[in-house]
CSV table of C-alpha atoms in Angstrom, one decimal:
chain,number,residue,atom,x,y,z
A,1091,MET,CA,-90.6,-62.4,-130.9
A,1092,VAL,CA,-87.2,-61.7,-129.4
A,1093,ILE,CA,-84.2,-59.8,-131.1
A,1094,VAL,CA,-81.0,-60.9,-129.6
A,1095,MET,CA,-78.2,-58.1,-130.4
A,1096,ASP,CA,-74.3,-59.3,-130.6
A,1097,ARG,CA,-72.2,-58.3,-127.6
A,1098,TYR,CA,-70.5,-55.7,-129.7
A,1099,SER,CA,-73.3,-53.6,-130.7
A,1100,THR,CA,-73.2,-50.1,-130.2
A,1101,PRO,CA,-76.1,-48.0,-128.9
A,1102,GLU,CA,-76.8,-46.5,-132.2
A,1103,GLN,CA,-77.7,-50.0,-133.4
A,1104,ILE,CA,-79.9,-51.0,-130.8
A,1105,ASP,CA,-81.8,-47.9,-131.4
A,1106,ALA,CA,-82.4,-48.4,-135.1
A,1107,VAL,CA,-83.8,-52.0,-134.3
A,1108,ILE,CA,-86.1,-50.6,-131.5
A,1109,GLU,CA,-87.2,-47.5,-133.8
A,1110,LYS,CA,-87.8,-50.2,-136.7
A,1111,VAL,CA,-90.4,-52.5,-134.3
A,1112,HIS,CA,-92.0,-49.3,-133.3
A,1113,GLY,CA,-92.4,-48.6,-136.9
A,1114,PHE,CA,-94.9,-51.6,-137.1
A,1115,GLY,CA,-96.8,-50.0,-134.4
A,1116,LEU,CA,-95.5,-52.5,-131.5
A,1117,ASP,CA,-93.7,-52.1,-128.2
A,1118,VAL,CA,-90.2,-53.2,-127.1
A,1119,HIS,CA,-88.6,-54.5,-123.7
A,1120,ARG,CA,-85.0,-54.3,-123.4
A,1121,SER,CA,-83.1,-56.7,-121.2
A,1122,ASP,CA,-79.6,-55.9,-120.7
A,1123,GLY,CA,-77.5,-58.6,-119.8
A,1124,VAL,CA,-73.7,-58.9,-119.1
A,1125,GLU,CA,-73.0,-60.6,-122.5
A,1126,GLN,CA,-75.8,-59.0,-124.7
A,1127,THR,CA,-78.8,-57.0,-125.1
A,1128,VAL,CA,-82.2,-59.0,-126.0
A,1129,LEU,CA,-85.2,-56.9,-127.1
A,1130,GLY,CA,-88.5,-58.6,-126.9
A,1131,VAL,CA,-91.5,-57.1,-129.0
A,1132,VAL,CA,-94.6,-57.0,-127.4
A,1133,GLY,CA,-97.9,-56.8,-129.1
A,1134,HIS,CA,-98.9,-59.1,-132.4
A,1135,GLY,CA,-96.0,-59.7,-134.4
A,1136,GLY,CA,-97.1,-61.9,-136.9
A,1137,LYS,CA,-96.5,-59.4,-139.7
A,1138,LEU,CA,-92.7,-59.1,-138.8
A,1139,ALA,CA,-90.6,-61.0,-140.9
A,1140,ARG,CA,-87.3,-62.5,-139.1
A,1141,GLU,CA,-85.2,-61.6,-142.0
A,1142,GLU,CA,-85.4,-58.1,-141.9
A,1143,PHE,CA,-84.1,-58.0,-138.7
A,1144,LEU,CA,-81.4,-60.5,-139.2
A,1145,VAL,CA,-79.7,-58.6,-142.1
A,1146,MET,CA,-79.6,-55.3,-139.4
A,1147,PRO,CA,-76.3,-54.4,-138.3
A,1148,GLY,CA,-75.7,-55.6,-134.7
A,1149,VAL,CA,-78.3,-58.4,-134.9
A,1150,THR,CA,-77.1,-61.9,-134.0
A,1151,ASP,CA,-80.2,-63.9,-133.8
A,1152,VAL,CA,-84.2,-63.7,-134.1
A,1153,VAL,CA,-86.2,-66.3,-132.0
A,1154,LYS,CA,-89.9,-66.6,-132.6
A,1155,ILE,CA,-91.3,-67.3,-129.3
A,1156,SER,CA,-93.8,-70.1,-129.7
A,1157,SER,CA,-95.4,-69.6,-126.2
A,1158,SER,CA,-98.1,-67.0,-125.7
A,1159,TYR,CA,-96.3,-65.4,-123.2
A,1160,LYS,CA,-93.0,-63.7,-123.9
A,1161,LEU,CA,-91.8,-61.3,-121.1
A,1162,PRO,CA,-91.8,-63.7,-118.4
A,1163,SER,CA,-90.1,-66.5,-120.3
A,1164,ARG,CA,-86.2,-67.9,-120.6
A,1165,THR,CA,-86.1,-66.9,-124.4
A,1166,PHE,CA,-86.5,-63.2,-123.3
A,1167,GLN,CA,-84.0,-63.4,-120.4
A,1168,LYS,CA,-81.7,-66.5,-119.5
A,1169,ASP,CA,-80.3,-65.0,-116.2
A,1170,ASP,CA,-82.8,-65.3,-113.2
A,1171,THR,CA,-84.3,-62.4,-112.2
A,1172,ILE,CA,-83.8,-61.2,-108.5
A,1173,VAL,CA,-86.5,-59.0,-107.2
A,1174,ASP,CA,-85.8,-56.1,-104.5
A,1175,VAL,CA,-88.1,-55.6,-102.2
A,1176,GLU,CA,-86.7,-52.5,-100.5
A,1177,GLY,CA,-83.3,-54.4,-100.1
A,1178,VAL,CA,-84.6,-57.7,-99.4
A,1179,LEU,CA,-83.7,-59.9,-102.7
A,1180,ILE,CA,-86.0,-62.8,-103.9
A,1181,GLY,CA,-84.4,-65.0,-106.3
A,1182,GLY,CA,-80.8,-65.0,-105.3
A,1183,PRO,CA,-79.3,-67.5,-102.9
A,1184,GLU,CA,-81.4,-66.5,-99.7
A,1185,VAL,CA,-84.7,-68.3,-99.5
A,1186,VAL,CA,-86.9,-65.6,-98.2
A,1187,VAL,CA,-89.6,-66.4,-95.6
A,1188,MET,CA,-92.8,-63.7,-95.3
A,1189,ALA,CA,-94.9,-64.7,-92.5
A,1190,GLY,CA,-97.5,-63.0,-90.2
A,1191,PRO,CA,-101.5,-63.6,-89.8
A,1192,CYS,CA,-103.8,-63.8,-92.3
A,1193,SER,CA,-105.8,-60.5,-91.4
A,1194,VAL,CA,-104.3,-57.7,-89.6
A,1195,GLU,CA,-106.5,-57.4,-86.4
A,1196,SER,CA,-105.3,-55.3,-83.7
A,1197,GLU,CA,-101.8,-53.6,-82.7
A,1198,GLU,CA,-101.0,-55.8,-80.2
A,1199,GLN,CA,-101.7,-58.8,-82.4
A,1200,ILE,CA,-99.4,-57.5,-85.3
A,1201,ASN,CA,-97.0,-56.5,-83.3
A,1202,VAL,CA,-96.6,-59.8,-81.2
A,1203,SER,CA,-96.7,-61.3,-85.3
A,1204,ALA,CA,-94.2,-59.0,-86.2
A,1205,ALA,CA,-91.8,-60.0,-83.2
A,1206,ALA,CA,-92.1,-63.4,-83.9
A,1207,VAL,CA,-91.2,-63.1,-87.6
A,1208,ALA,CA,-88.2,-61.0,-87.0
A,1209,ALA,CA,-86.9,-63.4,-84.2
A,1210,SER,CA,-87.1,-66.5,-86.1
A,1211,GLY,CA,-85.1,-65.0,-89.3
A,1212,GLY,CA,-88.4,-64.0,-91.5
A,1213,ARG,CA,-87.7,-61.3,-93.5
A,1214,ILE,CA,-91.2,-60.0,-94.8
A,1215,LEU,CA,-94.2,-59.4,-92.5
A,1216,ARG,CA,-97.7,-60.2,-94.3
A,1217,GLY,CA,-101.1,-59.4,-93.0
A,1218,GLY,CA,-104.4,-58.8,-94.9
A,1219,ALA,CA,-105.9,-55.1,-94.4
A,1220,TYR,CA,-108.6,-55.6,-97.1
A,1221,LYS,CA,-109.9,-59.4,-97.0
A,1222,PRO,CA,-111.6,-61.2,-99.9
A,1223,ARG,CA,-113.8,-63.3,-98.3
A,1224,SER,CA,-116.1,-66.1,-99.7
A,1225,SER,CA,-119.1,-64.8,-97.7
A,1226,PRO,CA,-120.1,-61.1,-97.1
A,1227,SER,CA,-120.8,-61.1,-93.3
A,1228,SER,CA,-117.2,-62.4,-92.7
A,1229,PHE,CA,-114.4,-60.1,-91.4
A,1230,GLN,CA,-113.3,-58.1,-94.5
A,1231,GLY,CA,-110.1,-56.4,-92.7
A,1232,LEU,CA,-109.4,-53.3,-91.0
A,1233,GLY,CA,-108.7,-51.2,-94.3
A,1234,LEU,CA,-106.3,-48.4,-94.1
A,1235,ASP,CA,-106.1,-48.5,-90.3
A,1236,GLY,CA,-104.9,-52.0,-90.7
A,1237,LEU,CA,-102.3,-51.0,-93.1
A,1238,LYS,CA,-101.0,-48.4,-90.7
A,1239,LEU,CA,-100.8,-50.9,-88.1
A,1240,LEU,CA,-98.7,-53.2,-90.4
A,1241,ARG,CA,-96.4,-50.9,-91.4
A,1242,ASP,CA,-95.8,-49.3,-88.1
A,1243,ALA,CA,-95.0,-53.0,-86.9
A,1244,ALA,CA,-92.9,-53.8,-89.6
A,1245,ASP,CA,-90.6,-50.8,-89.2
A,1246,ARG,CA,-90.4,-51.7,-85.6
A,1247,TYR,CA,-88.9,-54.7,-86.0
A,1248,GLY,CA,-87.2,-54.3,-89.0
A,1249,LEU,CA,-89.1,-56.0,-91.7
A,1250,LYS,CA,-90.8,-55.1,-95.3
A,1251,VAL,CA,-94.4,-55.4,-95.9
A,1252,VAL,CA,-96.4,-57.4,-98.3
A,1253,SER,CA,-100.4,-57.1,-98.4
A,1254,GLU,CA,-103.2,-57.9,-101.0
A,1255,VAL,CA,-104.5,-55.5,-102.9
A,1256,MET,CA,-108.2,-56.1,-104.1
A,1257,SER,CA,-108.8,-53.3,-106.6
A,1258,THR,CA,-107.5,-50.7,-108.6
A,1259,GLU,CA,-108.9,-48.0,-106.5
A,1260,GLN,CA,-106.7,-49.6,-103.5
A,1261,ILE,CA,-103.3,-49.1,-105.0
A,1262,GLU,CA,-102.8,-45.5,-104.9
A,1263,THR,CA,-103.7,-45.7,-100.8
A,1264,MET,CA,-101.6,-48.4,-100.2
A,1265,LEU,CA,-98.3,-47.2,-102.0
A,1266,PRO,CA,-97.3,-45.6,-98.9
A,1267,TYR,CA,-97.4,-48.5,-96.8
A,1268,VAL,CA,-96.2,-51.6,-98.7
A,1269,ASP,CA,-93.3,-52.8,-100.3
A,1270,LEU,CA,-94.4,-55.5,-102.0
A,1271,PHE,CA,-98.1,-56.0,-103.6
A,1272,GLN,CA,-99.7,-59.1,-103.3
A,1273,VAL,CA,-102.5,-60.3,-106.2
A,1274,GLY,CA,-104.6,-62.8,-104.7
A,1275,ALA,CA,-105.7,-66.1,-106.8
A,1276,ARG,CA,-109.3,-64.6,-107.1
A,1277,ASN,CA,-107.5,-61.4,-108.7
A,1278,MET,CA,-104.9,-63.3,-111.0
A,1279,GLN,CA,-106.8,-62.7,-114.4
A,1280,ASN,CA,-108.1,-59.3,-113.0
A,1281,PHE,CA,-106.3,-57.7,-116.1
A,1282,THR,CA,-107.7,-53.8,-115.3
A,1283,MET,CA,-105.8,-54.4,-112.0
A,1284,LEU,CA,-102.8,-56.2,-113.5
A,1285,THR,CA,-102.3,-53.6,-116.0
A,1286,GLU,CA,-102.3,-50.7,-113.4
A,1287,LEU,CA,-99.9,-52.3,-110.9
A,1288,GLY,CA,-97.6,-52.7,-114.1
A,1289,LYS,CA,-97.4,-49.1,-114.0
A,1290,GLN,CA,-95.9,-49.1,-110.8
A,1291,ARG,CA,-92.4,-49.6,-110.0
A,1292,LYS,CA,-93.3,-51.3,-106.8
A,1293,PRO,CA,-92.7,-55.2,-107.1
A,1294,VAL,CA,-95.8,-57.5,-107.2
A,1295,LEU,CA,-96.4,-60.9,-106.1
A,1296,LEU,CA,-98.8,-62.7,-108.5
A,1297,LYS,CA,-100.4,-66.0,-106.9
A,1298,ARG,CA,-101.8,-68.7,-109.1
A,1299,GLY,CA,-105.4,-68.8,-109.6
A,1300,LEU,CA,-107.4,-71.2,-108.1
A,1301,SER,CA,-108.0,-73.3,-111.3
A,1302,ALA,CA,-105.2,-71.6,-113.8
A,1303,THR,CA,-102.9,-73.3,-115.8
A,1304,ILE,CA,-98.9,-72.6,-115.6
A,1305,GLU,CA,-99.2,-71.0,-119.0
A,1306,GLU,CA,-102.4,-68.8,-117.7
A,1307,TRP,CA,-100.2,-67.8,-114.9
A,1308,LEU,CA,-97.5,-66.8,-116.7
A,1309,LEU,CA,-99.8,-64.5,-118.8
A,1310,SER,CA,-100.8,-62.6,-116.0
A,1311,ALA,CA,-97.3,-61.9,-115.3
A,1312,GLU,CA,-97.0,-60.7,-119.0
A,1313,TYR,CA,-99.9,-58.1,-118.1
A,1314,LEU,CA,-97.7,-56.9,-115.2
A,1315,MET,CA,-94.4,-56.9,-117.2
A,1316,ALA,CA,-95.9,-55.4,-120.5
A,1317,GLY,CA,-96.7,-52.0,-118.2
A,1318,GLY,CA,-92.9,-51.8,-117.6
A,1319,ASN,CA,-93.0,-53.3,-113.9
A,1320,MET,CA,-90.3,-56.2,-114.4
A,1321,GLN,CA,-90.4,-56.9,-110.6
A,1322,VAL,CA,-93.0,-59.7,-110.2
A,1323,VAL,CA,-92.8,-62.7,-108.0
A,1324,LEU,CA,-95.0,-65.5,-108.4
A,1325,CYS,CA,-96.6,-67.6,-105.9
A,1326,GLU,CA,-97.8,-71.2,-106.0
A,1327,ARG,CA,-100.6,-71.6,-103.2
A,1328,GLY,CA,-102.2,-74.5,-104.4
A,1329,ILE,CA,-104.8,-75.5,-107.0
A,1330,ARG,CA,-108.6,-76.9,-106.4
A,1331,SER,CA,-109.1,-80.7,-106.7
A,1332,TYR,CA,-111.7,-83.0,-106.4
A,1333,ASP,CA,-110.6,-84.1,-103.2
A,1334,GLN,CA,-111.7,-82.6,-99.9
A,1335,GLN,CA,-109.2,-83.5,-97.3
A,1336,THR,CA,-107.1,-80.3,-97.9
A,1337,ARG,CA,-108.5,-76.9,-98.7
A,1338,ASN,CA,-106.3,-77.1,-101.8
A,1339,ILE,CA,-103.7,-79.1,-103.8
A,1340,MET,CA,-100.3,-78.0,-103.5
A,1341,ASP,CA,-98.5,-78.3,-106.7
A,1342,ILE,CA,-94.9,-78.9,-105.8
A,1343,SER,CA,-93.9,-79.6,-109.5
A,1344,SER,CA,-95.1,-75.7,-110.5
A,1345,ILE,CA,-91.7,-74.9,-109.0
A,1346,PRO,CA,-89.2,-76.5,-111.3
A,1347,VAL,CA,-91.8,-76.2,-114.3
A,1348,VAL,CA,-91.8,-72.8,-113.4
A,1349,LYS,CA,-88.0,-72.3,-113.1
A,1350,HIS,CA,-87.3,-74.1,-116.2
A,1351,LEU,CA,-89.9,-71.8,-118.1
A,1352,SER,CA,-89.4,-68.3,-116.4
A,1353,HIS,CA,-86.6,-66.5,-115.4
A,1354,LEU,CA,-89.2,-64.7,-112.6
A,1355,PRO,CA,-88.7,-66.1,-108.9
A,1356,ILE,CA,-91.1,-68.3,-107.4
A,1357,VAL,CA,-92.2,-68.6,-103.7
A,1358,ALA,CA,-94.4,-71.0,-102.3
A,1359,ASP,CA,-97.8,-70.3,-99.9
A,1360,PRO,CA,-98.3,-73.9,-97.9
A,1361,SER,CA,-100.8,-72.2,-95.6
A,1362,HIS,CA,-103.4,-71.6,-98.4
A,1363,ALA,CA,-102.4,-74.8,-100.2
A,1364,THR,CA,-103.6,-77.1,-97.3
A,1365,GLY,CA,-105.7,-74.9,-95.0
A,1366,ILE,CA,-104.7,-77.2,-92.2
A,1367,ARG,CA,-102.3,-76.4,-89.5
A,1368,ASP,CA,-100.6,-79.9,-89.2
A,1369,TYR,CA,-99.7,-80.3,-93.0
A,1370,VAL,CA,-98.1,-76.6,-93.7
A,1371,ALA,CA,-94.4,-77.5,-92.2
A,1372,PRO,CA,-94.4,-80.7,-94.2
A,1373,VAL,CA,-95.4,-78.5,-97.6
A,1374,ALA,CA,-93.1,-76.0,-96.7
A,1375,ARG,CA,-90.3,-78.3,-96.3
A,1376,ALA,CA,-90.7,-80.0,-99.4
A,1377,ALA,CA,-91.2,-76.3,-101.1
A,1378,VAL,CA,-87.9,-75.4,-100.0
A,1379,ALA,CA,-86.3,-78.5,-101.1
A,1380,ALA,CA,-88.1,-78.3,-104.3
A,1381,GLY,CA,-86.4,-75.0,-105.5
A,1382,ALA,CA,-88.7,-72.3,-104.0
A,1383,ASP,CA,-87.5,-68.9,-103.7
A,1384,GLY,CA,-89.1,-68.3,-100.7
A,1385,LEU,CA,-92.0,-69.3,-98.5
A,1386,MET,CA,-95.4,-67.2,-97.3
A,1387,VAL,CA,-96.7,-68.7,-94.2
A,1388,GLU,CA,-99.3,-67.4,-91.9
A,1389,ILE,CA,-99.0,-67.5,-88.2
A,1390,HIS,CA,-100.7,-66.1,-85.4
A,1391,PRO,CA,-100.4,-65.5,-81.4
A,1392,ASN,CA,-103.7,-67.0,-80.8
A,1393,PRO,CA,-105.1,-69.1,-83.9
A,1394,GLU,CA,-108.3,-70.6,-82.2
A,1395,LYS,CA,-109.1,-66.7,-81.8
A,1396,ALA,CA,-108.4,-65.1,-85.5
A,1397,LEU,CA,-110.7,-63.5,-87.2
A,1398,SER,CA,-109.9,-65.1,-90.4
A,1399,ASP,CA,-107.9,-68.8,-91.6
A,1400,GLY,CA,-107.2,-69.5,-87.9
A,1401,PRO,CA,-107.1,-73.5,-88.6
A,1402,GLN,CA,-104.3,-73.1,-91.2
A,1403,SER,CA,-102.5,-70.7,-88.7
A,1404,LEU,CA,-99.2,-72.0,-87.0
A,1405,TYR,CA,-98.4,-71.4,-83.6
A,1406,LEU,CA,-95.3,-68.7,-83.0
A,1407,ASP,CA,-93.5,-71.9,-81.6
A,1408,GLN,CA,-94.3,-74.0,-84.1
A,1409,PHE,CA,-93.1,-71.4,-87.1
A,1410,ALA,CA,-89.6,-71.0,-85.0
A,1411,THR,CA,-89.2,-74.8,-85.7
A,1412,LEU,CA,-90.4,-74.9,-89.1
A,1413,MET,CA,-87.9,-72.0,-89.9
A,1414,ARG,CA,-84.9,-74.0,-88.2
A,1415,ARG,CA,-85.8,-77.2,-90.2
A,1416,CYS,CA,-85.9,-75.2,-93.4
A,1417,ARG,CA,-82.8,-73.7,-92.7
A,1418,ILE,CA,-81.3,-77.1,-92.9
A,1419,ILE,CA,-82.7,-78.1,-96.0
A,1420,ALA,CA,-81.7,-74.7,-98.0
A,1421,THR,CA,-78.2,-75.0,-96.6
A,1422,THR,CA,-77.7,-78.7,-98.2
A,1423,LEU,CA,-78.8,-76.8,-101.6
A,1424,GLY,CA,-76.4,-74.2,-101.5
A,1425,ARG,CA,-78.9,-71.4,-100.3
A,1426,ASN,CA,-79.6,-69.6,-96.8
A,1427,ILE,CA,-82.5,-68.5,-94.7
A,1428,ALA,CA,-81.6,-65.4,-92.5
A,1429,PRO,CA,-80.3,-66.3,-89.1
A,1430,GLU,CA,-82.4,-66.1,-85.9
A,1431,ARG,CA,-82.3,-63.0,-84.0
A,1432,ASP,CA,-81.5,-62.2,-80.5
A,1433,ASP,CA,-80.5,-58.5,-80.6
A,1434,GLY,CA,-83.5,-57.9,-78.6
A,1435,ILE,CA,-85.9,-56.9,-81.4
């Protein structure tokens, strides 16, 4: 249920409605818009009668939400959410590009990658310190040492950091080093970890699960938001299919669908969607054209020697070309991608 307050409602009237909802043992999430305040009732609200709230002073409408998710829905909030990643805004006019290697492997590798990201107009450095691998014998990441290298490289080139958190226990360790927590596809329904991340006030990038429906994806976002963390970015990274020509199937249509259903920003990861270097750039361009608020792309100074995901990692010059072409597409849509930098950094 969503309770819409009149634009002229007083703080006392709003507090009275919130207190009444609390009296039913339910929580309230408040969204203060330019025109009005919206109160989202969180919990099982079947016992709430719409008429009880309609007669309260300051209430202009009460809407029963038919979808199972509430807080990410357009009913709860009409205006787009803009997620602030330490000054980098995702969901606004800029198409924000996050790029870097799949895994942090060495100081030289991550610094060369960071320099390339910054030079091409990327804003956020990606890199895995803890890696979820299908085989236990595969490279699992450098852990805390990798986080330190990632943070140092990002700071050196004026970038922000996104990295994947794999367990509740890693959250505290990662807090000083990342600006944006990434929840990978395998953890989209790790509700214990989502609940803990919901208690943080650091933005979270939530990847779509390997076989998840859009509704299930938005329900996972609800877990984060129910804890009070409203800074959530959705990431379409492809879903499983019977076809073996690509690693996954990129669901381009999910971008406009999510934008219709939800106020949360959505970015696209064409690297994991395709798994093949030659297909990454065309799918990335398509995602920008479809309205994605950002891209997450894997790059590597020497993909042939990458310890993980080399076949889908772009060469640095390929990334620079991709950025120039995506910039043209973004401009035609009235958006922008940060310009190339020639300041020597």
